[in-house]
Short mmCIF file of C-alpha atoms in Angstrom, two decimals:
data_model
loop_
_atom_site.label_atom_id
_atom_site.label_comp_id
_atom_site.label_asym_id
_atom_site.label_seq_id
_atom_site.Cartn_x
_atom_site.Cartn_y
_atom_site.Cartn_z
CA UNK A 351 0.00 0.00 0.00
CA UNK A 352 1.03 3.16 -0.71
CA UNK A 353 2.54 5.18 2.14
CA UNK A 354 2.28 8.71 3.73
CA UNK A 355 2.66 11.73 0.99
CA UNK A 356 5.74 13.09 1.93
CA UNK A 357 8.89 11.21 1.13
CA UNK A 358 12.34 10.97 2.28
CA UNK A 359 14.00 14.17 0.50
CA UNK A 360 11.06 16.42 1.67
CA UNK A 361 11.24 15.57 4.72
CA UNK A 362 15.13 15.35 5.84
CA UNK A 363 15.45 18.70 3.46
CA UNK A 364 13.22 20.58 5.57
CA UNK A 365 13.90 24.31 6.16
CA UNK A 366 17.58 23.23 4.72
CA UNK A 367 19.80 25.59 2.10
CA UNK A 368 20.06 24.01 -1.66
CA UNK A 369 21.91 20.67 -2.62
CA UNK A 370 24.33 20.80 -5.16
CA UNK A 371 23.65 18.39 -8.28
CA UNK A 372 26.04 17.54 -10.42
CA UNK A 373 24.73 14.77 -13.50
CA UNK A 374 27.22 13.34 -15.59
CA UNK A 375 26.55 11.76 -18.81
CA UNK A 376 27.97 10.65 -22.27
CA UNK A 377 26.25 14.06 -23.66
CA UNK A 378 26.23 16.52 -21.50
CA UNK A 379 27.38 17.24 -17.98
CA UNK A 380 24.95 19.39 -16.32
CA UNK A 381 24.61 21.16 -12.80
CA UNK A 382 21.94 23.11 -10.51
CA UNK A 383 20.98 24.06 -7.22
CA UNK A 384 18.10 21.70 -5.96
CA UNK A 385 16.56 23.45 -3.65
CA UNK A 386 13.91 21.52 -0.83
CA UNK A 387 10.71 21.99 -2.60
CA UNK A 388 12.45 20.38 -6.10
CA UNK A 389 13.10 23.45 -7.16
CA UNK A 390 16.31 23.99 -9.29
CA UNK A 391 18.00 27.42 -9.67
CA UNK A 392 21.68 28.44 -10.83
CA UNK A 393 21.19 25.64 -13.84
CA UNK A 394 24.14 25.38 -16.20
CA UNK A 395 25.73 22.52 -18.83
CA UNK A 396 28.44 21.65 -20.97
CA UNK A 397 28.78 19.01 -23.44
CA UNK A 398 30.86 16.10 -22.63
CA UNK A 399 33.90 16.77 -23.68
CA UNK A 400 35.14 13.94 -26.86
CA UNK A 401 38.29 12.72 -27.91
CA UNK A 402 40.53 14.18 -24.74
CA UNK A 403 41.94 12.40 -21.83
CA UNK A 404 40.23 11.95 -18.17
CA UNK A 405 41.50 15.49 -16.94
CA UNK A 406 40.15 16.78 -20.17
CA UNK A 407 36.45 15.46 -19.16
CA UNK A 408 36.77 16.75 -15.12
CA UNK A 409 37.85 20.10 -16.72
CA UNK A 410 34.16 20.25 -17.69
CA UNK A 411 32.82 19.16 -14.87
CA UNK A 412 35.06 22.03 -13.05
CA UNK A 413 32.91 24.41 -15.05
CA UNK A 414 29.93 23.50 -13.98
CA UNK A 415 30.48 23.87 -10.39
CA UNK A 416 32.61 27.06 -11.46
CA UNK A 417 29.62 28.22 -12.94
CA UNK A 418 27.30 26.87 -9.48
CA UNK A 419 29.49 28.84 -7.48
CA UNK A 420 28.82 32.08 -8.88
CA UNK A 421 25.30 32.05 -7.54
CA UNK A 422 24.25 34.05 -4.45
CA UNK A 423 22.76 31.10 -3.02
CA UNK A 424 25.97 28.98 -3.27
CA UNK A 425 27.40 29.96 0.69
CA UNK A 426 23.84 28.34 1.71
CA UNK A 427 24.48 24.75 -0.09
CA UNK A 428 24.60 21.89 2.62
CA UNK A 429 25.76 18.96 0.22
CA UNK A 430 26.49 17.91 -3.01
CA UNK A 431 24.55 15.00 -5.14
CA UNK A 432 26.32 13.48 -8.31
CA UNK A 433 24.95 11.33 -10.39
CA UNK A 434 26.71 9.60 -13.43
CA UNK A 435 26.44 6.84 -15.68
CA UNK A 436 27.54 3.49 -15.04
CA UNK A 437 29.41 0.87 -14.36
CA UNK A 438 29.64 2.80 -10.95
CA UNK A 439 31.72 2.12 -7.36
CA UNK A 440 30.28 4.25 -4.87
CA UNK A 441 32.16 2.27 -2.09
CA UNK A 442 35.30 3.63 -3.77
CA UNK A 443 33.76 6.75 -5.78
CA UNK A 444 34.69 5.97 -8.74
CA UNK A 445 33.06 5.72 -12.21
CA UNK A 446 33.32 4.17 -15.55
CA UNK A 447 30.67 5.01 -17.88
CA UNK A 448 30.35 2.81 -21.11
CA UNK A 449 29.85 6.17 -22.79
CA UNK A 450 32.71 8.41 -21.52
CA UNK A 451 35.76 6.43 -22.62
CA UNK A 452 38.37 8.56 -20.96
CA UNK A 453 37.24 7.61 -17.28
CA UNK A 454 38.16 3.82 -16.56
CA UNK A 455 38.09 4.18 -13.13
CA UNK A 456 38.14 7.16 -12.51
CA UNK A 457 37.81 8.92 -8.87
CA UNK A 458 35.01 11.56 -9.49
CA UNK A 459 33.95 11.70 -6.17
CA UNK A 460 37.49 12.58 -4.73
CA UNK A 461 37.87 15.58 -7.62
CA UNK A 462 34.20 17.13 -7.41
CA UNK A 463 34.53 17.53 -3.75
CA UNK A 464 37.98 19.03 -4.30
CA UNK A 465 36.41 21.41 -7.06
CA UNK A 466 33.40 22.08 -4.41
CA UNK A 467 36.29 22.55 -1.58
CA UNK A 468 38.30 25.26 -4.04
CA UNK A 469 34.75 26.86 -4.49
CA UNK A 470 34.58 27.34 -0.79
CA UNK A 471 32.40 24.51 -0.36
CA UNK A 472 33.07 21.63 1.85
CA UNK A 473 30.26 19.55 1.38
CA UNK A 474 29.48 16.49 2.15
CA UNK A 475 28.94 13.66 -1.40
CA UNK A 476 27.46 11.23 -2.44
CA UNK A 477 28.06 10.07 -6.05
CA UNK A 478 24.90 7.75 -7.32
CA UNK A 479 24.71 5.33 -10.59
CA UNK A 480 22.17 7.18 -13.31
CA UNK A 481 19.61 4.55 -12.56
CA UNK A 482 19.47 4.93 -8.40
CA UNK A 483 19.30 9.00 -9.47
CA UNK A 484 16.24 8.44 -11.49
CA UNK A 485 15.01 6.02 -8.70
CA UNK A 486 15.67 8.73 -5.85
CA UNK A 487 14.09 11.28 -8.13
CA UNK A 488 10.94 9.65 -9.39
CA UNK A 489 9.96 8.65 -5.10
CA UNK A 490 10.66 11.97 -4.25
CA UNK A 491 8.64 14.16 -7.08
CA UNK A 492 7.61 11.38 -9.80
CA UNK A 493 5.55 8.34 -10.17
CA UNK A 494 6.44 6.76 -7.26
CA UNK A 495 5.78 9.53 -4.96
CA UNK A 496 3.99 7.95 -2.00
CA UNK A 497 5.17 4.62 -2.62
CA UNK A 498 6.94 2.76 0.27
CA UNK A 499 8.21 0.02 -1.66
CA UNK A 500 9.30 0.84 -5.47
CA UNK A 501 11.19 0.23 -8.43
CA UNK A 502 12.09 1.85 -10.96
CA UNK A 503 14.06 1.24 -14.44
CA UNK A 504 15.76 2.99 -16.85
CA UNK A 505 15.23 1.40 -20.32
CA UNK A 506 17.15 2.81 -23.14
CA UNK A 507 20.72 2.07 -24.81
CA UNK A 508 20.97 -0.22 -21.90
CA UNK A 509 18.23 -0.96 -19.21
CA UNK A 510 19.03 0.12 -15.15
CA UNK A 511 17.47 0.87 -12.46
CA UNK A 512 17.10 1.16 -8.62
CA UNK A 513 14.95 0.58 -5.70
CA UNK A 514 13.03 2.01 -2.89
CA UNK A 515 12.33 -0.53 0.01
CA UNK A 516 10.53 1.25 3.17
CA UNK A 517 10.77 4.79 1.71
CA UNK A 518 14.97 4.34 2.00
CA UNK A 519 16.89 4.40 -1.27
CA UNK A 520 18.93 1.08 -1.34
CA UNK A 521 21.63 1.37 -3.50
CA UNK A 522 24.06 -1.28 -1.99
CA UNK A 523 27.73 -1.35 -1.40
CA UNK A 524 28.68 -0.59 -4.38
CA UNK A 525 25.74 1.41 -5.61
CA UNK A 526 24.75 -1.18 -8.08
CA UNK A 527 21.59 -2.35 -6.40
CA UNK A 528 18.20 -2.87 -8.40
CA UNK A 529 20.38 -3.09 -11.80
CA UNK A 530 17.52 -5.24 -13.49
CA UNK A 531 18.90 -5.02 -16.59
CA UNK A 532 21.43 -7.89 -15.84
CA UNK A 533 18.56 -10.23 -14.57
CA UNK A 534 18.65 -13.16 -16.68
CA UNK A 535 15.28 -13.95 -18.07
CA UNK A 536 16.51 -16.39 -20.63
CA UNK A 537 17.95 -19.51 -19.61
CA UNK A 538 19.18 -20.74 -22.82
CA UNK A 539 19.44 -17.02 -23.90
CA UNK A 540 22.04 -14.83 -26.24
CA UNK A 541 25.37 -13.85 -24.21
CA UNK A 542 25.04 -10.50 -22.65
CA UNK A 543 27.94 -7.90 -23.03
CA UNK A 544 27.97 -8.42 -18.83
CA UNK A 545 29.30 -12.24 -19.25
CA UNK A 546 25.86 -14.04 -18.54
CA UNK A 547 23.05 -14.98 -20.79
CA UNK A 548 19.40 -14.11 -21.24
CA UNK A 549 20.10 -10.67 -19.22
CA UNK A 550 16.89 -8.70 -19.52
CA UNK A 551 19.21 -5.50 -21.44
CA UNK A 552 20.01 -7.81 -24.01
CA UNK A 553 16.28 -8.62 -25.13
CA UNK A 554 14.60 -5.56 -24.01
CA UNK A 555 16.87 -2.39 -24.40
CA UNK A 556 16.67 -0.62 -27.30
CA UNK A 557 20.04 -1.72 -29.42
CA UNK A 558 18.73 -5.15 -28.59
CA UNK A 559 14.79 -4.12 -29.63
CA UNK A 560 16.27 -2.44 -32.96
CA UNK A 561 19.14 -5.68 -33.61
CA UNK A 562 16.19 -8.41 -33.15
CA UNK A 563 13.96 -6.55 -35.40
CA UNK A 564 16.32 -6.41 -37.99
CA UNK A 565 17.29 -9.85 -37.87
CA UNK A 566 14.22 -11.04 -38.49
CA UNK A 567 14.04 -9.20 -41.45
CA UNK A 568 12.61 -5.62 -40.31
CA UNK A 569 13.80 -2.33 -42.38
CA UNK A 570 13.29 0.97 -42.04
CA UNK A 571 12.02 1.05 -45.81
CA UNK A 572 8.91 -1.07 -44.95
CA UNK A 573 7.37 1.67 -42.92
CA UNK A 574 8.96 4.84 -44.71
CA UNK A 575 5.45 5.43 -47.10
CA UNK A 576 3.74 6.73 -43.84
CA UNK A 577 5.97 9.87 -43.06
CA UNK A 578 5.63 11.97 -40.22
CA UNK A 579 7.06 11.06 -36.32
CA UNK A 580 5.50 8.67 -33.99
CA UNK A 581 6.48 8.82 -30.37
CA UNK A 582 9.53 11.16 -31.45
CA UNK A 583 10.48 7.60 -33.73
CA UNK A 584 10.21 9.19 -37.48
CA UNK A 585 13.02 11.02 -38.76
CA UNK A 586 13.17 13.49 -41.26
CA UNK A 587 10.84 13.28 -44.65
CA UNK A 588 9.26 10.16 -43.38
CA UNK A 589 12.27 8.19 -43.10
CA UNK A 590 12.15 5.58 -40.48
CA UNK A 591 15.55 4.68 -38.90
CA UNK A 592 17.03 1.59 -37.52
CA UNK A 593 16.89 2.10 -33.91
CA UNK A 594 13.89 1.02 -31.51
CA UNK A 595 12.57 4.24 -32.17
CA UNK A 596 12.02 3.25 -36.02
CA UNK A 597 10.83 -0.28 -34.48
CA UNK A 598 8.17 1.80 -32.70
CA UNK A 599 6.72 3.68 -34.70
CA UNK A 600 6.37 0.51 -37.36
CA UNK A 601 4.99 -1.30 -34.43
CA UNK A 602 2.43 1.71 -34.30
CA UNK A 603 1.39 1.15 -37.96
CA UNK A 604 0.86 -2.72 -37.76
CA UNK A 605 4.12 -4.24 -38.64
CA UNK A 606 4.15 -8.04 -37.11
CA UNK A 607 7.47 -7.89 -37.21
CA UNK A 608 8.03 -4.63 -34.96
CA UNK A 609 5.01 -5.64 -33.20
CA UNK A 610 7.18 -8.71 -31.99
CA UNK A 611 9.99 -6.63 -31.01
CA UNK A 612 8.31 -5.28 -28.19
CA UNK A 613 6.14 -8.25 -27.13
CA UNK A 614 9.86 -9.81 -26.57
CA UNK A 615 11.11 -6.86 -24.73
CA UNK A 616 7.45 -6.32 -22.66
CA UNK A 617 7.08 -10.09 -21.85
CA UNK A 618 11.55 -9.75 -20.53
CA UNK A 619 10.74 -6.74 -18.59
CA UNK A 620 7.49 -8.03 -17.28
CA UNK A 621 9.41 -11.41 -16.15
CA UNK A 622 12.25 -9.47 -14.00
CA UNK A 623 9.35 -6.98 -12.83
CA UNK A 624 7.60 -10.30 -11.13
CA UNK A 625 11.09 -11.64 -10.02
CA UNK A 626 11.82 -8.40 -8.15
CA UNK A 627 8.42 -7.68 -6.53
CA UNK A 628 8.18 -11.47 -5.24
CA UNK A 629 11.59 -10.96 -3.87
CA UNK A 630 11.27 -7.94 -2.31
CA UNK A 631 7.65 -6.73 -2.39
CA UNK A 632 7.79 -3.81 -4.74
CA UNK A 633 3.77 -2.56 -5.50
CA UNK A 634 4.75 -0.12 -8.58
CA UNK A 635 7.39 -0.71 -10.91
CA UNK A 636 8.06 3.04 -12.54
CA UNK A 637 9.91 3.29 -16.29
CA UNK A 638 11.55 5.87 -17.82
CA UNK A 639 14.84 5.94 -20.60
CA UNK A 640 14.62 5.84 -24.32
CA UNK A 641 12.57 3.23 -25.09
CA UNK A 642 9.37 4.20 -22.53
CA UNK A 643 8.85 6.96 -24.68
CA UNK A 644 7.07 4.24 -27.06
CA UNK A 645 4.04 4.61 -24.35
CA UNK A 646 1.78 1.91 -24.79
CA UNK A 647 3.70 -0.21 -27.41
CA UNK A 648 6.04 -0.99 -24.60
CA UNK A 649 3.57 -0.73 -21.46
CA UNK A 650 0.78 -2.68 -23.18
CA UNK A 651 2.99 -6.31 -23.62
CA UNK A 652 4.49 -5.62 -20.20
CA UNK A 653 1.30 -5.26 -18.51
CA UNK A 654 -0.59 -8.46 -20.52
CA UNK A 655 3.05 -10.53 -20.11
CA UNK A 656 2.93 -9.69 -15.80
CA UNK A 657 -0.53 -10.84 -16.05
CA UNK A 658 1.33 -14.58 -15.85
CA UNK A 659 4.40 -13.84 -14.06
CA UNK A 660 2.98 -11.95 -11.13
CA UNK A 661 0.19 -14.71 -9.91
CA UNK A 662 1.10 -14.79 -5.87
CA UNK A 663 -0.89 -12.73 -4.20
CA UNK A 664 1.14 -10.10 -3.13
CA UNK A 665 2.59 -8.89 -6.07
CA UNK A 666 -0.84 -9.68 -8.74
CA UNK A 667 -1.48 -5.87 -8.24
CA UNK A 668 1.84 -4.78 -8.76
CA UNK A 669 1.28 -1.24 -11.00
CA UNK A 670 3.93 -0.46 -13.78
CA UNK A 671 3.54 3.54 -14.87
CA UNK A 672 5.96 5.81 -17.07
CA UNK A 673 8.24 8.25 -15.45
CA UNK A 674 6.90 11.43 -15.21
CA UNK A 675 10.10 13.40 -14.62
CA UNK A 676 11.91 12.98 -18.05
CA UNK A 677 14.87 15.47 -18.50
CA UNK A 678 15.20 16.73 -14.97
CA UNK A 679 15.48 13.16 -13.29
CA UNK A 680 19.25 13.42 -13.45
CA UNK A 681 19.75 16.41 -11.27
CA UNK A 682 16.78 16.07 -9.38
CA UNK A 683 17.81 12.41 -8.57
CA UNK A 684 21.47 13.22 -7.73
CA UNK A 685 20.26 16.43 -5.20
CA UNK A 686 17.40 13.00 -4.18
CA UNK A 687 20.06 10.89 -3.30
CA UNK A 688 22.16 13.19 -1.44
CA UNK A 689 19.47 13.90 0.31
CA UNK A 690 18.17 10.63 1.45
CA UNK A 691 21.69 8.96 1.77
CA UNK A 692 23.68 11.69 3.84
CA UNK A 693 22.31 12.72 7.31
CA UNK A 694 20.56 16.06 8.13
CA UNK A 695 23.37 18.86 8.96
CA UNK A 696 21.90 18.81 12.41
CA UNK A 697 22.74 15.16 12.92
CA UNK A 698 25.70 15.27 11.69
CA UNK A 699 29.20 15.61 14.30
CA UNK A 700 30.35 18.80 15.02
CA UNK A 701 33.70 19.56 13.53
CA UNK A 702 34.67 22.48 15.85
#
């Protein structure tokens, strides 16, 4: 059942100053002030830097909390969220996204909180994986809100995610906690670029939506006659492309093929949605990324396919809804997580 209103963030952020939120990804790296209410002043960005070295990428990051700093409300900050793509180590704050080649291992915690400390900022940080950001963010101000038990799942180039169990954000040791997307689903299934087989990313994100299509003999051309853009999927003149967002929008117009696609995905993602909520007793399962952006050709086979994965009682009800916070989840989430994972400044031991 759903719990009281008010979740974590609100509450622990009470009458505080602004977080500082820091989201990292193979695109952009982008900053803000988060401010109790989910609020976000002071908002900057810079693209991610390409074809330089791991300094070369920080020296962005540097200007976005250059460019934080500069705000009047900066002195008032009482901690500092980041959230980055993954593979991540928060027991050892490091990161190293798939899509940022120059940081293998690299110690972004350790060098944001030195950037923050040159600012005049020494601030307490947490660093969060992309999925337990969106997680943190969705509970707090998205389609979780008022949900004690929750998970929620980034589908997309890959497919992550993160959970909520008793209003707490649980991202684990490492910070890897609630990464559904390397559930295996598939017991004779394809090899997974993880090491295992079956993993739910390799059937249902979308480079494995857009590869399966296409192997069973789905092209762009078939669909190309209709023109225009369905669920952002067309591209320009009418030209469908091969990505899941082509798949989609054929899968819109009737094409078995396409149609397939995401019955394989929905019926992947339904199977680790049932898996998690009889392990743990999740009651909504929230999706965001990419690929949700299909709307109901994605939700519609999910929903049918948990129809006959989640048959135990406690999980037959279990509700699975789109994001709602889209764009801002990534700074939102990281200021979230800061929030819910670091203790109140009140609590916290005087250093005097």
């Amino acid at each position: 059942m759903p719990s009281a209103p008010f979740s974590a963030p609100r509450a622990a952020a009470a009458a505080s100053g602004p977080t500082v939120a820091i989201d990292i990804g193979g695109t952009k790296i982008a900053g803000a002030l988060v401010h109790p209410d989910g609020t976000m002043t002071a908002t900057t960005r810079r693209p991610t830097p390409r074809g330089t070295d791991a300094d070369g990428v920080m020296a962005a990051v540097a200007e976005v909390v250059a460019d934080l700093s500069a705000s009047p409300l900066w002195a008032s900050a009482e901690r500092c969220g980041i959230g980055s793509a993954g593979p991540v180590d928060t027991s050892r704050g490091t990161v190293s996204p798939v899509n940022i080649g120059a940081w293998r291992d690299f110690p972004v915690q350790e060098r944001v909180v030195a950037e923050l400390a040159a600012r005049g900022a020494d601030l307490p940080t947490v660093l969060a994986g992309d999925g337990v950001a969106m997680t943190a963010a969705e509970h707090w101000l998205g389609a979780a809100r008022g949900h004690a038990d929750a998970l929620c799942m980034v589908v997309s180039t890959g497919v992550g995610g993160g959970l909520i169990l008793n209003n707490q954000l649980h991202p684990g040791p490492t910070g890897n906690a609630g990464h559904i997307g390397h559930i295996s689903v598939a017991f004779d299934g394809e090899p997974c670029v993880c090491g295992g087989h079956g993993c739910v990313e390799s059937i249902a994100s979308g480079t494995a939506i857009a590869r399966w299509a296409l192997e069973q003999g789905w092209t762009p051309s078939d669909t190309a006659a209709g023109g225009g853009s369905v669920n952002g999927a067309g591209g320009a003149g009418g030209e469908r492309d091969a990505t899941a967002a082509g798949v989609a929008a054929a899968a819109v117009e009737g094409d078995p093929i396409a149609l397939a696609a995401f019955d394989r995905a929905g019926r992947a993602l339904a199977a680790a949605i049932a898996a998690t909520a009889t392990l743990v007793e999740t009651d909504i399962t929230v999706i965001g990324g990419g690929v949700a952006a299909a709307g109901d050709t994605l939700f519609a086979p999910i929903r049918r396919h948990l129809a006959a994965y989640a048959t135990l009682s406690f999980v037959k009800d279990i509700q699975v809804v789109p994001a709602m916070l889209g764009t801002h989840a990534g700074l939102i989430g990281a200021a979230a997580a800061a929030t819910m994972l670091l203790p109140s400044p009140s609590s916290r031991p005087s250093t005097s």
